[in-house]
PDB file of C-alpha atoms and ligand atoms in Angstrom:
ATOM      1  CA  MET A 261     -77.931-180.419  19.342  1.00 62.00           C
ATOM      2  CA  GLU A 262     -74.225-179.672  18.844  1.00 75.00           C
ATOM      3  CA  THR A 263     -71.943-182.658  18.050  1.00 86.00           C
ATOM      4  CA  PRO A 264     -69.866-183.515  21.149  1.00 93.00           C
ATOM      5  CA  VAL A 265     -66.327-182.191  20.994  1.00 97.00           C
ATOM      6  CA  ILE A 266     -63.540-184.703  21.649  1.00 98.00           C
ATOM      7  CA  VAL A 267     -60.205-183.255  22.752  1.00 98.00           C
ATOM      8  CA  ALA A 268     -57.026-185.347  23.036  1.00 98.00           C
ATOM      9  CA  ILE A 269     -54.205-183.915  25.141  1.00 98.00           C
ATOM     10  CA  ASP A 270     -50.946-185.856  25.165  1.00 98.00           C
ATOM     11  CA  GLY A 271     -47.386-185.158  26.240  1.00 98.00           C
ATOM     12  CA  PRO A 272     -44.574-186.186  28.557  1.00 97.00           C
ATOM     13  CA  SER A 273     -44.792-186.051  32.372  1.00 95.00           C
ATOM     14  CA  GLY A 274     -45.097-182.672  34.014  1.00 94.00           C
ATOM     15  CA  THR A 275     -46.013-180.692  30.906  1.00 97.00           C
ATOM     16  CA  GLY A 276     -49.319-179.658  32.467  1.00 97.00           C
ATOM     17  CA  LYS A 277     -51.743-182.142  30.900  1.00 98.00           C
ATOM     18  CA  SER A 278     -53.873-182.728  34.027  1.00 98.00           C
ATOM     19  CA  SER A 279     -54.073-179.122  35.207  1.00 98.00           C
ATOM     20  CA  THR A 280     -54.834-177.848  31.726  1.00 98.00           C
ATOM     21  CA  SER A 281     -57.295-180.584  30.750  1.00 98.00           C
ATOM     22  CA  LYS A 282     -59.347-180.252  33.940  1.00 98.00           C
ATOM     23  CA  ALA A 283     -59.576-176.473  33.620  1.00 98.00           C
ATOM     24  CA  VAL A 284     -60.458-176.539  29.911  1.00 98.00           C
ATOM     25  CA  ALA A 285     -63.143-179.168  30.485  1.00 98.00           C
ATOM     26  CA  ALA A 286     -64.630-177.220  33.420  1.00 98.00           C
ATOM     27  CA  LYS A 287     -64.634-173.978  31.428  1.00 98.00           C
ATOM     28  CA  LEU A 288     -66.425-175.522  28.431  1.00 98.00           C
ATOM     29  CA  GLY A 289     -68.808-177.864  30.288  1.00 97.00           C
ATOM     30  CA  LEU A 290     -67.068-181.003  29.005  1.00 98.00           C
ATOM     31  CA  SER A 291     -66.266-184.263  30.763  1.00 98.00           C
ATOM     32  CA  TYR A 292     -62.654-185.062  31.706  1.00 98.00           C
ATOM     33  CA  LEU A 293     -60.700-188.315  31.743  1.00 98.00           C
ATOM     34  CA  ASP A 294     -57.221-188.828  33.237  1.00 98.00           C
ATOM     35  CA  THR A 295     -55.981-192.004  31.535  1.00 98.00           C
ATOM     36  CA  GLY A 296     -52.699-191.904  33.479  1.00 98.00           C
ATOM     37  CA  ALA A 297     -54.776-192.396  36.641  1.00 98.00           C
ATOM     38  CA  GLN A 298     -56.205-195.577  35.095  1.00 98.00           C
ATOM     39  CA  TYR A 299     -52.727-196.994  34.372  1.00 98.00           C
ATOM     40  CA  ARG A 300     -51.747-196.044  37.920  1.00 98.00           C
ATOM     41  CA  ALA A 301     -54.877-197.772  39.286  1.00 98.00           C
ATOM     42  CA  MET A 302     -54.029-200.948  37.363  1.00 99.00           C
ATOM     43  CA  THR A 303     -50.465-200.752  38.734  1.00 98.00           C
ATOM     44  CA  TRP A 304     -51.680-200.230  42.308  1.00 98.00           C
ATOM     45  CA  TRP A 305     -53.904-203.301  42.003  1.00 98.00           C
ATOM     46  CA  MET A 306     -50.972-205.385  40.676  1.00 98.00           C
ATOM     47  CA  LEU A 307     -48.716-204.265  43.536  1.00 98.00           C
ATOM     48  CA  SER A 308     -51.452-204.836  46.136  1.00 98.00           C
ATOM     49  CA  ASN A 309     -52.162-208.331  44.832  1.00 98.00           C
ATOM     50  CA  GLY A 310     -48.623-209.684  44.746  1.00 98.00           C
ATOM     51  CA  VAL A 311     -48.177-209.545  40.969  1.00 98.00           C
ATOM     52  CA  ASP A 312     -44.546-209.140  39.873  1.00 98.00           C
ATOM     53  CA  VAL A 313     -44.821-205.931  37.824  1.00 98.00           C
ATOM     54  CA  ASN A 314     -41.604-206.752  35.978  1.00 98.00           C
ATOM     55  CA  ASP A 315     -43.025-210.045  34.738  1.00 98.00           C
ATOM     56  CA  ALA A 316     -45.032-209.049  31.645  1.00 98.00           C
ATOM     57  CA  ALA A 317     -46.675-212.477  31.342  1.00 98.00           C
ATOM     58  CA  GLU A 318     -47.898-212.343  34.949  1.00 98.00           C
ATOM     59  CA  VAL A 319     -49.214-208.794  34.465  1.00 98.00           C
ATOM     60  CA  ALA A 320     -50.939-209.823  31.210  1.00 98.00           C
ATOM     61  CA  THR A 321     -52.708-212.748  32.898  1.00 98.00           C
ATOM     62  CA  ALA A 322     -54.001-210.508  35.703  1.00 98.00           C
ATOM     63  CA  ALA A 323     -54.970-207.518  33.547  1.00 98.00           C
ATOM     64  CA  HIS A 324     -58.664-208.462  33.283  1.00 98.00           C
ATOM     65  CA  LYS A 325     -59.128-208.808  37.071  1.00 98.00           C
ATOM     66  CA  PRO A 326     -59.453-205.307  38.596  1.00 98.00           C
ATOM     67  CA  THR A 327     -62.608-203.272  38.072  1.00 98.00           C
ATOM     68  CA  ILE A 328     -61.496-199.698  37.428  1.00 98.00           C
ATOM     69  CA  VAL A 329     -64.085-196.917  37.353  1.00 98.00           C
ATOM     70  CA  SER A 330     -63.289-193.280  36.535  1.00 98.00           C
ATOM     71  CA  GLY A 331     -65.600-190.374  37.395  1.00 98.00           C
ATOM     72  CA  THR A 332     -65.414-187.743  34.648  1.00 98.00           C
ATOM     73  CA  ASP A 333     -66.531-184.538  36.395  1.00 98.00           C
ATOM     74  CA  PRO A 334     -63.570-182.146  35.945  1.00 98.00           C
ATOM     75  CA  ALA A 335     -64.441-180.425  39.240  1.00 98.00           C
ATOM     76  CA  ALA A 336     -64.113-183.706  41.163  1.00 98.00           C
ATOM     77  CA  PRO A 337     -62.486-186.504  39.152  1.00 98.00           C
ATOM     78  CA  THR A 338     -62.600-189.850  40.930  1.00 98.00           C
ATOM     79  CA  ILE A 339     -61.099-193.289  40.456  1.00 98.00           C
ATOM     80  CA  THR A 340     -62.003-196.525  42.188  1.00 98.00           C
ATOM     81  CA  VAL A 341     -60.517-200.005  42.006  1.00 98.00           C
ATOM     82  CA  ASP A 342     -62.882-202.833  42.951  1.00 98.00           C
ATOM     83  CA  GLY A 343     -65.075-200.193  44.584  1.00 98.00           C
ATOM     84  CA  ALA A 344     -62.299-198.694  46.764  1.00 98.00           C
ATOM     85  CA  ASP A 345     -61.237-195.059  46.375  1.00 98.00           C
ATOM     86  CA  ALA A 346     -57.787-195.149  44.737  1.00 98.00           C
ATOM     87  CA  THR A 347     -57.171-191.390  44.468  1.00 98.00           C
ATOM     88  CA  GLY A 348     -54.438-191.299  47.129  1.00 97.00           C
ATOM     89  CA  PRO A 349     -52.765-194.705  46.698  1.00 98.00           C
ATOM     90  CA  ILE A 350     -52.155-194.262  42.954  1.00 98.00           C
ATOM     91  CA  ARG A 351     -49.888-191.244  43.589  1.00 96.00           C
ATOM     92  CA  THR A 352     -47.300-193.019  45.748  1.00 96.00           C
ATOM     93  CA  GLN A 353     -43.636-193.307  44.687  1.00 92.00           C
ATOM     94  CA  GLU A 354     -44.045-197.077  44.536  1.00 97.00           C
ATOM     95  CA  VAL A 355     -46.797-196.800  41.932  1.00 98.00           C
ATOM     96  CA  THR A 356     -44.965-194.077  39.982  1.00 95.00           C
ATOM     97  CA  ALA A 357     -41.853-196.266  39.791  1.00 95.00           C
ATOM     98  CA  ALA A 358     -43.801-199.296  38.522  1.00 97.00           C
ATOM     99  CA  VAL A 359     -46.394-197.715  36.214  1.00 98.00           C
ATOM    100  CA  SER A 360     -44.286-197.629  33.029  1.00 97.00           C
ATOM    101  CA  ALA A 361     -43.623-201.386  33.207  1.00 98.00           C
ATOM    102  CA  VAL A 362     -47.301-202.208  33.743  1.00 98.00           C
ATOM    103  CA  SER A 363     -48.504-199.820  31.035  1.00 98.00           C
ATOM    104  CA  ALA A 364     -46.152-201.394  28.472  1.00 98.00           C
ATOM    105  CA  VAL A 365     -48.092-204.681  28.610  1.00 98.00           C
ATOM    106  CA  PRO A 366     -50.461-204.940  25.590  1.00 98.00           C
ATOM    107  CA  GLU A 367     -53.241-206.713  27.570  1.00 98.00           C
ATOM    108  CA  VAL A 368     -53.280-203.839  30.065  1.00 98.00           C
ATOM    109  CA  ARG A 369     -53.517-201.290  27.270  1.00 98.00           C
ATOM    110  CA  ALA A 370     -56.261-203.170  25.436  1.00 98.00           C
ATOM    111  CA  ARG A 371     -58.358-203.294  28.611  1.00 98.00           C
ATOM    112  CA  LEU A 372     -57.918-199.613  29.457  1.00 98.00           C
ATOM    113  CA  VAL A 373     -58.304-198.314  25.902  1.00 98.00           C
ATOM    114  CA  GLU A 374     -61.720-199.989  25.852  1.00 98.00           C
ATOM    115  CA  LEU A 375     -62.712-198.124  29.046  1.00 98.00           C
ATOM    116  CA  GLN A 376     -61.359-194.859  27.599  1.00 98.00           C
ATOM    117  CA  ARG A 377     -63.324-195.160  24.354  1.00 98.00           C
ATOM    118  CA  SER A 378     -66.497-196.003  26.296  1.00 98.00           C
ATOM    119  CA  ALA A 379     -66.047-192.918  28.488  1.00 98.00           C
ATOM    120  CA  ALA A 380     -65.589-190.717  25.419  1.00 98.00           C
ATOM    121  CA  ALA A 381     -68.658-192.183  23.709  1.00 98.00           C
ATOM    122  CA  ALA A 382     -70.773-191.663  26.858  1.00 97.00           C
ATOM    123  CA  ALA A 383     -69.833-188.006  27.461  1.00 98.00           C
ATOM    124  CA  PRO A 384     -72.976-185.964  26.738  1.00 95.00           C
ATOM    125  CA  ASN A 385     -71.297-182.695  25.636  1.00 95.00           C
ATOM    126  CA  GLY A 386     -67.879-184.072  24.761  1.00 98.00           C
ATOM    127  CA  ILE A 387     -64.735-184.778  26.717  1.00 98.00           C
ATOM    128  CA  VAL A 388     -61.115-183.808  27.282  1.00 98.00           C
ATOM    129  CA  VAL A 389     -58.991-186.962  27.511  1.00 99.00           C
ATOM    130  CA  GLU A 390     -55.366-186.703  28.596  1.00 98.00           C
ATOM    131  CA  GLY A 391     -52.571-189.242  28.344  1.00 98.00           C
ATOM    132  CA  ARG A 392     -49.742-190.426  26.132  1.00 98.00           C
ATOM    133  CA  ASP A 393     -51.468-192.152  23.176  1.00 98.00           C
ATOM    134  CA  ILE A 394     -54.871-190.487  22.983  1.00 98.00           C
ATOM    135  CA  GLY A 395     -54.316-188.734  19.661  1.00 98.00           C
ATOM    136  CA  THR A 396     -52.392-191.613  18.065  1.00 98.00           C
ATOM    137  CA  THR A 397     -54.388-194.629  19.272  1.00 98.00           C
ATOM    138  CA  VAL A 398     -57.306-194.132  21.644  1.00 98.00           C
ATOM    139  CA  LEU A 399     -59.224-191.397  19.804  1.00 98.00           C
ATOM    140  CA  PRO A 400     -57.630-190.968  16.370  1.00 98.00           C
ATOM    141  CA  ASP A 401     -60.720-189.049  15.146  1.00 97.00           C
ATOM    142  CA  ALA A 402     -60.636-186.473  17.966  1.00 98.00           C
ATOM    143  CA  THR A 403     -61.907-182.991  17.079  1.00 97.00           C
ATOM    144  CA  LEU A 404     -58.697-181.455  18.390  1.00 98.00           C
ATOM    145  CA  LYS A 405     -55.355-183.035  19.291  1.00 98.00           C
ATOM    146  CA  VAL A 406     -52.826-181.150  21.391  1.00 98.00           C
ATOM    147  CA  PHE A 407     -49.318-182.290  22.284  1.00 98.00           C
ATOM    148  CA  LEU A 408     -47.938-180.391  25.285  1.00 98.00           C
ATOM    149  CA  THR A 409     -44.197-180.031  25.803  1.00 98.00           C
ATOM    150  CA  ALA A 410     -41.946-178.116  28.237  1.00 98.00           C
ATOM    151  CA  SER A 411     -38.228-178.096  28.926  1.00 97.00           C
ATOM    152  CA  ALA A 412     -36.864-180.760  31.259  1.00 96.00           C
ATOM    153  CA  GLU A 413     -35.840-178.020  33.717  1.00 95.00           C
ATOM    154  CA  ALA A 414     -39.313-176.443  33.782  1.00 96.00           C
ATOM    155  CA  ARG A 415     -41.007-179.802  34.286  1.00 96.00           C
ATOM    156  CA  ALA A 416     -38.736-180.758  37.172  1.00 94.00           C
ATOM    157  CA  ALA A 417     -39.206-177.354  38.813  1.00 93.00           C
ATOM    158  CA  ARG A 418     -42.995-177.691  38.518  1.00 94.00           C
ATOM    159  CA  ARG A 419     -42.952-181.155  40.066  1.00 90.00           C
ATOM    160  CA  ASN A 420     -40.774-179.961  42.942  1.00 88.00           C
ATOM    161  CA  GLY A 421     -43.134-177.028  43.437  1.00 85.00           C
ATOM    162  CA  GLU A 422     -45.851-179.555  44.300  1.00 82.00           C
ATOM    163  CA  LEU A 423     -43.765-180.757  47.250  1.00 69.00           C
ATOM    164  CA  LYS A 424     -43.972-177.426  49.084  1.00 61.00           C
ATOM    165  CA  GLY A 425     -44.346-178.126  52.779  1.00 53.00           C
ATOM    166  CA  LYS A 426     -43.301-181.737  52.262  1.00 54.00           C
ATOM    167  CA  GLU A 427     -39.789-183.111  52.006  1.00 55.00           C
ATOM    168  CA  ALA A 428     -37.871-180.981  49.472  1.00 55.00           C
ATOM    169  CA  ALA A 429     -36.740-183.079  46.515  1.00 66.00           C
ATOM    170  CA  ASP A 430     -33.446-182.657  44.733  1.00 84.00           C
ATOM    171  CA  LEU A 431     -34.110-180.946  41.368  1.00 88.00           C
ATOM    172  CA  ALA A 432     -31.593-183.098  39.489  1.00 90.00           C
ATOM    173  CA  ALA A 433     -33.105-186.268  40.953  1.00 90.00           C
ATOM    174  CA  THR A 434     -36.619-185.168  39.937  1.00 91.00           C
ATOM    175  CA  GLN A 435     -35.387-184.379  36.416  1.00 93.00           C
ATOM    176  CA  ALA A 436     -33.695-187.773  36.160  1.00 94.00           C
ATOM    177  CA  ALA A 437     -36.840-189.590  37.340  1.00 92.00           C
ATOM    178  CA  LEU A 438     -38.992-187.736  34.767  1.00 94.00           C
ATOM    179  CA  ALA A 439     -36.486-188.521  31.992  1.00 95.00           C
ATOM    180  CA  LYS A 440     -36.435-192.200  32.953  1.00 95.00           C
ATOM    181  CA  ARG A 441     -40.245-192.484  32.855  1.00 95.00           C
ATOM    182  CA  ASP A 442     -40.475-190.573  29.548  1.00 96.00           C
ATOM    183  CA  ALA A 443     -37.831-192.828  27.974  1.00 96.00           C
ATOM    184  CA  ALA A 444     -39.733-195.950  29.056  1.00 96.00           C
ATOM    185  CA  ASP A 445     -43.092-194.525  27.879  1.00 96.00           C
ATOM    186  CA  SER A 446     -41.656-193.401  24.505  1.00 97.00           C
ATOM    187  CA  GLY A 447     -39.680-196.594  23.965  1.00 97.00           C
ATOM    188  CA  ARG A 448     -42.348-199.248  24.506  1.00 97.00           C
ATOM    189  CA  LYS A 449     -43.623-201.236  21.512  1.00 96.00           C
ATOM    190  CA  THR A 450     -47.385-200.809  22.013  1.00 96.00           C
ATOM    191  CA  SER A 451     -48.724-197.275  21.465  1.00 96.00           C
ATOM    192  CA  PRO A 452     -45.771-195.364  22.875  1.00 97.00           C
ATOM    193  CA  LEU A 453     -45.878-191.737  23.989  1.00 97.00           C
ATOM    194  CA  ALA A 454     -45.891-189.867  20.660  1.00 97.00           C
ATOM    195  CA  LYS A 455     -47.279-186.787  18.972  1.00 98.00           C
ATOM    196  CA  ALA A 456     -49.969-187.582  16.400  1.00 98.00           C
ATOM    197  CA  ASP A 457     -49.163-186.194  12.949  1.00 98.00           C
ATOM    198  CA  ASP A 458     -52.211-183.927  13.118  1.00 98.00           C
ATOM    199  CA  ALA A 459     -51.657-182.753  16.725  1.00 98.00           C
ATOM    200  CA  ILE A 460     -50.858-179.139  17.521  1.00 98.00           C
ATOM    201  CA  GLU A 461     -47.728-178.848  19.644  1.00 98.00           C
ATOM    202  CA  VAL A 462     -47.832-176.283  22.454  1.00 98.00           C
ATOM    203  CA  ASP A 463     -44.550-175.573  24.259  1.00 98.00           C
ATOM    204  CA  THR A 464     -45.603-174.506  27.762  1.00 98.00           C
ATOM    205  CA  THR A 465     -42.101-173.732  29.088  1.00 98.00           C
ATOM    206  CA  ASP A 466     -42.621-169.970  29.140  1.00 97.00           C
ATOM    207  CA  LEU A 467     -46.410-169.916  29.435  1.00 98.00           C
ATOM    208  CA  THR A 468     -48.431-169.617  32.616  1.00 98.00           C
ATOM    209  CA  LEU A 469     -51.084-172.247  33.261  1.00 98.00           C
ATOM    210  CA  ASP A 470     -53.777-169.661  32.456  1.00 98.00           C
ATOM    211  CA  GLN A 471     -52.129-168.901  29.113  1.00 98.00           C
ATOM    212  CA  VAL A 472     -52.062-172.605  28.188  1.00 98.00           C
ATOM    213  CA  ILE A 473     -55.729-172.996  29.176  1.00 98.00           C
ATOM    214  CA  GLU A 474     -56.679-169.957  27.111  1.00 98.00           C
ATOM    215  CA  CYS A 475     -54.703-171.245  24.131  1.00 98.00           C
ATOM    216  CA  ILE A 476     -56.508-174.600  24.141  1.00 98.00           C
ATOM    217  CA  VAL A 477     -59.953-173.053  24.695  1.00 98.00           C
ATOM    218  CA  THR A 478     -59.296-170.851  21.640  1.00 98.00           C
ATOM    219  CA  LEU A 479     -58.211-173.871  19.568  1.00 98.00           C
ATOM    220  CA  ILE A 480     -61.417-175.717  20.516  1.00 97.00           C
ATOM    221  CA  GLU A 481     -63.585-172.701  19.688  1.00 96.00           C
ATOM    222  CA  GLU A 482     -61.870-172.411  16.298  1.00 96.00           C
ATOM    223  CA  LYS A 483     -62.588-176.086  15.572  1.00 94.00           C
ATOM    224  CA  ARG A 484     -66.233-175.656  16.619  1.00 91.00           C
ATOM    225  CA  ALA A 485     -66.649-172.556  14.447  1.00 91.00           C
ATOM    226  CA  ALA A 486     -65.173-174.383  11.448  1.00 90.00           C
ATOM    227  CA  ARG A 487     -67.761-177.195  11.608  1.00 84.00           C
TER     228      ARG A 487
HETATM  229  N1  ATP B 160     -47.871-173.644  32.331  1.00 59.37           N
HETATM  230  C1  ATP B 160     -47.551-173.928  33.581  1.00 59.37           C
HETATM  231  N2  ATP B 160     -46.754-173.119  34.282  1.00 59.37           N
HETATM  232  C2  ATP B 160     -46.383-173.402  35.545  1.00 59.37           C
HETATM  233  N3  ATP B 160     -46.753-174.503  36.228  1.00 59.37           N
HETATM  234  C3  ATP B 160     -47.555-175.351  35.582  1.00 59.37           C
HETATM  235  C4  ATP B 160     -47.987-175.131  34.238  1.00 59.37           C
HETATM  236  N4  ATP B 160     -48.760-176.176  33.863  1.00 59.37           N
HETATM  237  C5  ATP B 160     -48.801-177.017  34.918  1.00 59.37           C
HETATM  238  N5  ATP B 160     -48.099-176.514  35.949  1.00 59.37           N
HETATM  239  C6  ATP B 160     -47.849-177.167  37.249  1.00 59.37           C
HETATM  240  O1  ATP B 160     -46.962-178.250  36.964  1.00 59.37           O
HETATM  241  C7  ATP B 160     -47.273-179.380  37.761  1.00 59.37           C
HETATM  242  C8  ATP B 160     -47.474-180.575  36.851  1.00 59.37           C
HETATM  243  O2  ATP B 160     -48.649-180.365  36.092  1.00 59.37           O
HETATM  244  P1  ATP B 160     -49.625-181.551  35.708  1.00 59.37           P
HETATM  245  O3  ATP B 160     -49.773-182.513  36.821  1.00 59.37           O
HETATM  246  O4  ATP B 160     -50.846-180.913  35.161  1.00 59.37           O
HETATM  247  O5  ATP B 160     -48.746-182.231  34.540  1.00 59.37           O
HETATM  248  P2  ATP B 160     -48.988-183.586  33.788  1.00 59.37           P
HETATM  249  O6  ATP B 160     -48.483-183.374  32.407  1.00 59.37           O
HETATM  250  O7  ATP B 160     -50.405-184.005  33.931  1.00 59.37           O
HETATM  251  O8  ATP B 160     -48.029-184.588  34.564  1.00 59.37           O
HETATM  252  P3  ATP B 160     -48.084-186.188  34.656  1.00 59.37           P
HETATM  253  O9  ATP B 160     -48.083-186.712  33.267  1.00 59.37           O
HETATM  254  O10 ATP B 160     -46.835-186.558  35.376  1.00 59.37           O
HETATM  255  O11 ATP B 160     -49.327-186.549  35.415  1.00 59.37           O
HETATM  256  C9  ATP B 160     -48.506-178.985  38.579  1.00 59.37           C
HETATM  257  O12 ATP B 160     -48.065-178.595  39.861  1.00 59.37           O
HETATM  258  C10 ATP B 160     -49.096-177.809  37.841  1.00 59.37           C
HETATM  259  O13 ATP B 160     -49.771-176.909  38.695  1.00 59.37           O
HETATM  260  N1  LIG B 161     -52.531-192.813  27.820  1.00 59.37           N
HETATM  261  C1  LIG B 161     -51.591-193.157  28.750  1.00 59.37           C
HETATM  262  C2  LIG B 161     -51.527-192.518  29.971  1.00 59.37           C
HETATM  263  C3  LIG B 161     -50.571-192.907  30.872  1.00 59.37           C
HETATM  264  N2  LIG B 161     -49.738-193.915  30.573  1.00 59.37           N
HETATM  265  C4  LIG B 161     -48.766-194.413  31.544  1.00 59.37           C
HETATM  266  C5  LIG B 161     -47.392-193.848  31.350  1.00 59.37           C
HETATM  267  C6  LIG B 161     -47.223-192.863  32.479  1.00 59.37           C
HETATM  268  O1  LIG B 161     -45.875-192.831  32.927  1.00 59.37           O
HETATM  269  C7  LIG B 161     -48.149-193.420  33.535  1.00 59.37           C
HETATM  270  C8  LIG B 161     -48.716-192.444  34.520  1.00 59.37           C
HETATM  271  O2  LIG B 161     -49.294-191.348  33.842  1.00 59.37           O
HETATM  272  P1  LIG B 161     -49.418-189.902  34.551  1.00 59.37           P
HETATM  273  O3  LIG B 161     -50.273-190.058  35.751  1.00 59.37           O
HETATM  274  O4  LIG B 161     -48.046-189.479  34.916  1.00 59.37           O
HETATM  275  O5  LIG B 161     -50.049-189.036  33.504  1.00 59.37           O
HETATM  276  O6  LIG B 161     -49.189-194.070  32.841  1.00 59.37           O
HETATM  277  C9  LIG B 161     -49.819-194.526  29.357  1.00 59.37           C
HETATM  278  O7  LIG B 161     -49.031-195.437  29.071  1.00 59.37           O
HETATM  279  N3  LIG B 161     -50.744-194.143  28.457  1.00 59.37           N
END
């Protein structure tokens, strides 16, 4: 039996980590884990349970309480908190605005990193795990590490594209919100957003989603062939 392939995909917000990771995993028959969804789920629980998300000590004390379960089928990823479907609630503006503060708390990270490593170890054929610290901290021995980037303008335009049919967002405001979250995620003390030394950087600014997917599938196949 072939050794499971472990793929770490990191990068700032809006670089295409989720779209790319899901598609690559589906194409290669691998599992898929969205670690950002887990930090969002933890944040949603904190907000729903009256925890002051700006009080790191309060967040740390509560970090062991929620039960967060991620489904790893790339065709239908799921996330529940204490048995309730959290897919919708974790994408609200309120959660997005609070998630960087909650994810900076070491007790939160320790709890979720444990879940992430368990999911990777349990994946029968291997897994694509996306986040901010997968290559540096969660899975330092990953078969392949990719760090996605894109210009600030491209990322903001992509995010606004998702709002089609909903209230149109101001491009400059979207760009500022992305920059603020990236600065917080890169600036925290515990496993900040960073490119691992052995990660391959892929600038997606001028690539279509299909081109990025193809690029990563090729990188994985090269790693497999070299084993
Ligand atoms: N190469 C690409 N070209 C154009 N649009 C893209 C590309 N990659 C992703 N997108 C689009 O950009 C948006 C953001 O992508 P995605 O959610 O995958 O990014 P992300 O890095 O996971 O973001 P976040 O970290 O905030 O969750 C989506 O609407 C997606 O369809
Ligand atoms: N490995 C990770 C993944 C995510 N986070 C934090 C920081 C992000 O701003 C937030 C939400 O992630 P997204 O859904 O936008 O991918 O979660 C982290 O600290 N470490």
